[in-house]
Amino acid sequence: MTEVHPPQEHSAAAHPTANPAHRTPDPRLTRRAALAGGVGTLIEYYDFAVYGFLAVFIAPLFFPSQDPAASILSTLAVFGVAYVARPVGGVFFGRLGDRVGRRTALIASVVAMGVASGILGLLPTHAAIGVAAPILLVLVRLAQGFSAGGEIGGAATYIAETVPASRRGFFGSFTPIGATLGFAVAAAVVGLVTLIVGEEAMAAWGWRIPFLLALPLAFVCLRIRMKLEDTPEFAAMAEKKEVVKNPLLGVLRDHPWSVAKVIGIAVAMNGSGYIALTYFSVYLTNDLGFSKSAVYWTSAIAIACACATFPISGALTDRFGRKPVLIAGYLSYIVIAVPVFMVLGATQSIVVVGLVYFVYMVLNGVVQVPAFPLFTELFGRSVRYTGVALGFNIGTIIAGGTAPYFAAQLVAWTGSGMAPAYWVIGVCVIGLLTVSTIAETGKKALPT
């Protein structure tokens, strides 16, 4: 039998709607949950993503080299290193969320990310302290990865356990909206700071500003999340003394195939999405010669406009199910991957770049939005936070953090700007194979 730990802070009296099977969701609480999940994820992913947009400035400061390409590859490798800590963070915050409460874990993760990002903005460079500079950079990125590991799985779990079952897809879209808009806000902030201080000052000290902005943003998110209650699912679980002592052991013992399915879908989602979210900016500026400022603003506008379509994908998953929408997204990526890189390599128009970026990110919503409610529907509530966070973060390590590095390396190996298209096709095939093993869950209640 699963060993349980009787919680000390929760009771049915503290939450009169503790039985989720017999409650009518309060529309006000539903909106608040979606907002808190989306805004918090936005701020966390802004903090995490701004490094990618500043890679071209960070590279010579922390990894000086006679070969600019080598500096960029080293910087992108550090971007990927941060993902190594994500499963560890997922297990830590998952345990906190499954044992103490979803709200507590979400508060802790955003505070940790804000502090780590602020420290990154204060780091001395290689010119000041030599080889210690890249070592410190790696350590801070590991701290950011640890924090990010607990965020998106927790936000998806919190929203899924709070909103009406028939609208989990629609309201669940706020999680990927927040995560993706985090990249747009990061691009916009970097573009604005570059415009104000100029590229020369940006390379000297201006790159620090976007990182330091993480501190007030984290405070805003903290205020929002402090006002939340815990989810009815967690309250019911606590009332019935179903809180397990070791959620990780419970997940690995009782839900190994569910974890594997989350990993496969996360590989497809992140492997395709991170090509646009991180690699495009490096490819467009370093390889194709577009100005950094133009690329930042184009990225921000295209991503923001694409995010406006994400709730449509969410509504479609509520209407038709998770699987048909996911399959449509994967097949679409397979069809457009080669043409996308053909167009980017041939055009000199930033407007055309923006249109390609927009279409690519709309499809990113089609493969992201159904995934997060689907993840939560694969696990019982006693291990849901841990299961989602563990599977998602392992998949993100495999194909998310590595995507920009391998894309750049493929181009270096082959000499062809088309090479990253085959990476996109490969990860989407993995997504198709994974989805074929999953029964439709969109019309069912969350498993308890």
mmCIF file of N, CA and C in Angstrom, residues 103-158:
data_model
loop_
_atom_site.group_PDB
_atom_site.id
_atom_site.type_symbol
_atom_site.label_atom_id
_atom_site.label_comp_id
_atom_site.label_asym_id
_atom_site.label_seq_id
_atom_site.Cartn_x
_atom_site.Cartn_y
_atom_site.Cartn_z
ATOM 1 N N ARG A 103 -0.149 25.641 -4.265
ATOM 2 C CA ARG A 103 0.101 27.076 -4.090
ATOM 3 C C ARG A 103 1.499 27.324 -3.528
ATOM 4 N N THR A 104 1.889 26.580 -2.508
ATOM 5 C CA THR A 104 3.195 26.767 -1.874
ATOM 6 C C THR A 104 4.322 26.542 -2.869
ATOM 7 N N ALA A 105 4.207 25.487 -3.661
ATOM 8 C CA ALA A 105 5.251 25.171 -4.635
ATOM 9 C C ALA A 105 5.361 26.258 -5.699
ATOM 10 N N LEU A 106 4.230 26.777 -6.153
ATOM 11 C CA LEU A 106 4.254 27.808 -7.195
ATOM 12 C C LEU A 106 4.854 29.114 -6.671
ATOM 13 N N ILE A 107 4.596 29.436 -5.423
ATOM 14 C CA ILE A 107 5.203 30.631 -4.822
ATOM 15 C C ILE A 107 6.715 30.454 -4.713
ATOM 16 N N ALA A 108 7.143 29.299 -4.231
ATOM 17 C CA ALA A 108 8.573 29.059 -4.034
ATOM 18 C C ALA A 108 9.341 29.091 -5.350
ATOM 19 N N SER A 109 8.755 28.533 -6.410
ATOM 20 C CA SER A 109 9.483 28.459 -7.682
ATOM 21 C C SER A 109 9.709 29.837 -8.286
ATOM 22 N N VAL A 110 8.720 30.720 -8.205
ATOM 23 C CA VAL A 110 8.879 32.038 -8.828
ATOM 24 C C VAL A 110 9.848 32.907 -8.033
ATOM 25 N N VAL A 111 9.883 32.751 -6.710
ATOM 26 C CA VAL A 111 10.855 33.497 -5.905
ATOM 27 C C VAL A 111 12.278 33.038 -6.234
ATOM 28 N N ALA A 112 12.477 31.729 -6.326
ATOM 29 C CA ALA A 112 13.803 31.200 -6.637
ATOM 30 C C ALA A 112 14.286 31.689 -8.000
ATOM 31 N N MET A 113 13.405 31.696 -8.986
ATOM 32 C CA MET A 113 13.796 32.159 -10.317
ATOM 33 C C MET A 113 14.160 33.631 -10.314
ATOM 34 N N GLY A 114 13.374 34.455 -9.635
ATOM 35 C CA GLY A 114 13.659 35.887 -9.599
ATOM 36 C C GLY A 114 15.012 36.189 -8.985
ATOM 37 N N VAL A 115 15.331 35.511 -7.889
ATOM 38 C CA VAL A 115 16.619 35.732 -7.220
ATOM 39 C C VAL A 115 17.774 35.293 -8.130
ATOM 40 N N ALA A 116 17.650 34.126 -8.762
ATOM 41 C CA ALA A 116 18.721 33.631 -9.634
ATOM 42 C C ALA A 116 18.955 34.564 -10.814
ATOM 43 N N SER A 117 17.880 35.072 -11.402
ATOM 44 C CA SER A 117 18.022 35.973 -12.553
ATOM 45 C C SER A 117 18.669 37.287 -12.146
ATOM 46 N N GLY A 118 18.293 37.800 -10.979
ATOM 47 C CA GLY A 118 18.921 39.023 -10.502
ATOM 48 C C GLY A 118 20.420 38.845 -10.292
ATOM 49 N N ILE A 119 20.816 37.695 -9.740
ATOM 50 C CA ILE A 119 22.242 37.411 -9.534
ATOM 51 C C ILE A 119 22.974 37.342 -10.873
ATOM 52 N N LEU A 120 22.341 36.731 -11.882
ATOM 53 C CA LEU A 120 22.980 36.629 -13.196
ATOM 54 C C LEU A 120 23.296 38.013 -13.756
ATOM 55 N N GLY A 121 22.391 38.968 -13.513
ATOM 56 C CA GLY A 121 22.607 40.325 -13.997
ATOM 57 C C GLY A 121 23.752 41.047 -13.319
ATOM 58 N N LEU A 122 24.248 40.502 -12.215
ATOM 59 C CA LEU A 122 25.343 41.130 -11.464
ATOM 60 C C LEU A 122 26.674 40.399 -11.633
ATOM 61 N N LEU A 123 26.712 39.333 -12.420
ATOM 62 C CA LEU A 123 27.923 38.525 -12.534
ATOM 63 C C LEU A 123 29.075 39.305 -13.169
ATOM 64 N N PRO A 124 30.292 39.151 -12.634
ATOM 65 C CA PRO A 124 31.472 39.704 -13.312
ATOM 66 C C PRO A 124 31.811 38.890 -14.556
ATOM 67 N N THR A 125 32.450 39.510 -15.530
ATOM 68 C CA THR A 125 32.750 38.852 -16.796
ATOM 69 C C THR A 125 34.136 38.213 -16.776
ATOM 70 N N HIS A 126 34.485 37.562 -17.867
ATOM 71 C CA HIS A 126 35.785 36.900 -17.997
ATOM 72 C C HIS A 126 36.929 37.898 -17.857
ATOM 73 N N ALA A 127 36.729 39.105 -18.355
ATOM 74 C CA ALA A 127 37.786 40.124 -18.274
ATOM 75 C C ALA A 127 38.088 40.502 -16.830
ATOM 76 N N ALA A 128 37.092 40.347 -15.935
ATOM 77 C CA ALA A 128 37.270 40.743 -14.532
ATOM 78 C C ALA A 128 37.827 39.621 -13.676
ATOM 79 N N ILE A 129 37.334 38.405 -13.851
ATOM 80 C CA ILE A 129 37.735 37.325 -12.941
ATOM 81 C C ILE A 129 38.197 36.066 -13.670
ATOM 82 N N GLY A 130 38.378 36.153 -14.970
ATOM 83 C CA GLY A 130 38.911 35.024 -15.722
ATOM 84 C C GLY A 130 37.960 33.848 -15.811
ATOM 85 N N VAL A 131 38.492 32.633 -15.688
ATOM 86 C CA VAL A 131 37.715 31.420 -15.908
ATOM 87 C C VAL A 131 36.604 31.243 -14.875
ATOM 88 N N ALA A 132 36.689 31.941 -13.741
ATOM 89 C CA ALA A 132 35.619 31.851 -12.744
ATOM 90 C C ALA A 132 34.303 32.404 -13.283
ATOM 91 N N ALA A 133 34.373 33.315 -14.253
ATOM 92 C CA ALA A 133 33.156 33.934 -14.791
ATOM 93 C C ALA A 133 32.242 32.908 -15.467
ATOM 94 N N PRO A 134 32.740 32.112 -16.430
ATOM 95 C CA PRO A 134 31.843 31.104 -17.016
ATOM 96 C C PRO A 134 31.395 30.040 -16.016
ATOM 97 N N ILE A 135 32.242 29.749 -15.013
ATOM 98 C CA ILE A 135 31.823 28.778 -13.988
ATOM 99 C C ILE A 135 30.633 29.308 -13.203
ATOM 100 N N LEU A 136 30.711 30.581 -12.788
ATOM 101 C CA LEU A 136 29.580 31.197 -12.087
ATOM 102 C C LEU A 136 28.347 31.268 -12.972
ATOM 103 N N LEU A 137 28.564 31.549 -14.258
ATOM 104 C CA LEU A 137 27.434 31.606 -15.194
ATOM 105 C C LEU A 137 26.721 30.261 -15.252
ATOM 106 N N VAL A 138 27.487 29.191 -15.326
ATOM 107 C CA VAL A 138 26.890 27.853 -15.360
ATOM 108 C C VAL A 138 26.108 27.577 -14.077
ATOM 109 N N LEU A 139 26.670 27.943 -12.924
ATOM 110 C CA LEU A 139 26.001 27.689 -11.643
ATOM 111 C C LEU A 139 24.674 28.441 -11.539
ATOM 112 N N VAL A 140 24.670 29.694 -11.984
ATOM 113 C CA VAL A 140 23.436 30.475 -11.914
ATOM 114 C C VAL A 140 22.404 29.924 -12.900
ATOM 115 N N ARG A 141 22.850 29.512 -14.076
ATOM 116 C CA ARG A 141 21.911 28.916 -15.027
ATOM 117 C C ARG A 141 21.344 27.597 -14.482
ATOM 118 N N LEU A 142 22.146 26.842 -13.762
ATOM 119 C CA LEU A 142 21.633 25.634 -13.123
ATOM 120 C C LEU A 142 20.548 25.981 -12.101
ATOM 121 N N ALA A 143 20.754 27.075 -11.355
ATOM 122 C CA ALA A 143 19.740 27.514 -10.389
ATOM 123 C C ALA A 143 18.467 27.931 -11.107
ATOM 124 N N GLN A 144 18.606 28.608 -12.243
ATOM 125 C CA GLN A 144 17.423 28.976 -13.019
ATOM 126 C C GLN A 144 16.698 27.736 -13.527
ATOM 127 N N GLY A 145 17.457 26.756 -14.004
ATOM 128 C CA GLY A 145 16.841 25.533 -14.481
ATOM 129 C C GLY A 145 16.123 24.790 -13.374
ATOM 130 N N PHE A 146 16.726 24.756 -12.185
ATOM 131 C CA PHE A 146 16.100 24.127 -11.017
ATOM 132 C C PHE A 146 14.745 24.770 -10.730
ATOM 133 N N SER A 147 14.699 26.094 -10.760
ATOM 134 C CA SER A 147 13.449 26.811 -10.498
ATOM 135 C C SER A 147 12.416 26.559 -11.590
ATOM 136 N N ALA A 148 12.853 26.658 -12.852
ATOM 137 C CA ALA A 148 11.917 26.467 -13.965
ATOM 138 C C ALA A 148 11.334 25.062 -13.969
ATOM 139 N N GLY A 149 12.088 24.103 -13.418
ATOM 140 C CA GLY A 149 11.605 22.732 -13.387
ATOM 141 C C GLY A 149 10.324 22.542 -12.604
ATOM 142 N N GLY A 150 10.047 23.445 -11.673
ATOM 143 C CA GLY A 150 8.843 23.301 -10.872
ATOM 144 C C GLY A 150 7.692 24.160 -11.320
ATOM 145 N N GLU A 151 7.913 25.017 -12.313
ATOM 146 C CA GLU A 151 6.910 26.026 -12.636
ATOM 147 C C GLU A 151 5.796 25.508 -13.543
ATOM 148 N N ILE A 152 6.145 25.075 -14.733
ATOM 149 C CA ILE A 152 5.102 24.867 -15.734
ATOM 150 C C ILE A 152 4.225 23.666 -15.392
ATOM 151 N N GLY A 153 4.840 22.601 -14.811
ATOM 152 C CA GLY A 153 4.034 21.470 -14.376
ATOM 153 C C GLY A 153 3.087 21.851 -13.256
ATOM 154 N N GLY A 154 3.562 22.725 -12.361
ATOM 155 C CA GLY A 154 2.708 23.186 -11.273
ATOM 156 C C GLY A 154 1.578 24.066 -11.759
ATOM 157 N N ALA A 155 1.877 24.963 -12.701
ATOM 158 C CA ALA A 155 0.831 25.835 -13.243
ATOM 159 C C ALA A 155 -0.220 25.012 -13.969
ATOM 160 N N ALA A 156 0.217 24.032 -14.759
ATOM 161 C CA ALA A 156 -0.739 23.181 -15.481
ATOM 162 C C ALA A 156 -1.609 22.396 -14.506
ATOM 163 N N THR A 157 -0.995 21.888 -13.434
ATOM 164 C CA THR A 157 -1.741 21.128 -12.433
ATOM 165 C C THR A 157 -2.738 22.016 -11.705
ATOM 166 N N TYR A 158 -2.303 23.202 -11.299
ATOM 167 C CA TYR A 158 -3.177 24.110 -10.559
ATOM 168 C C TYR A 158 -4.404 24.473 -11.398
#
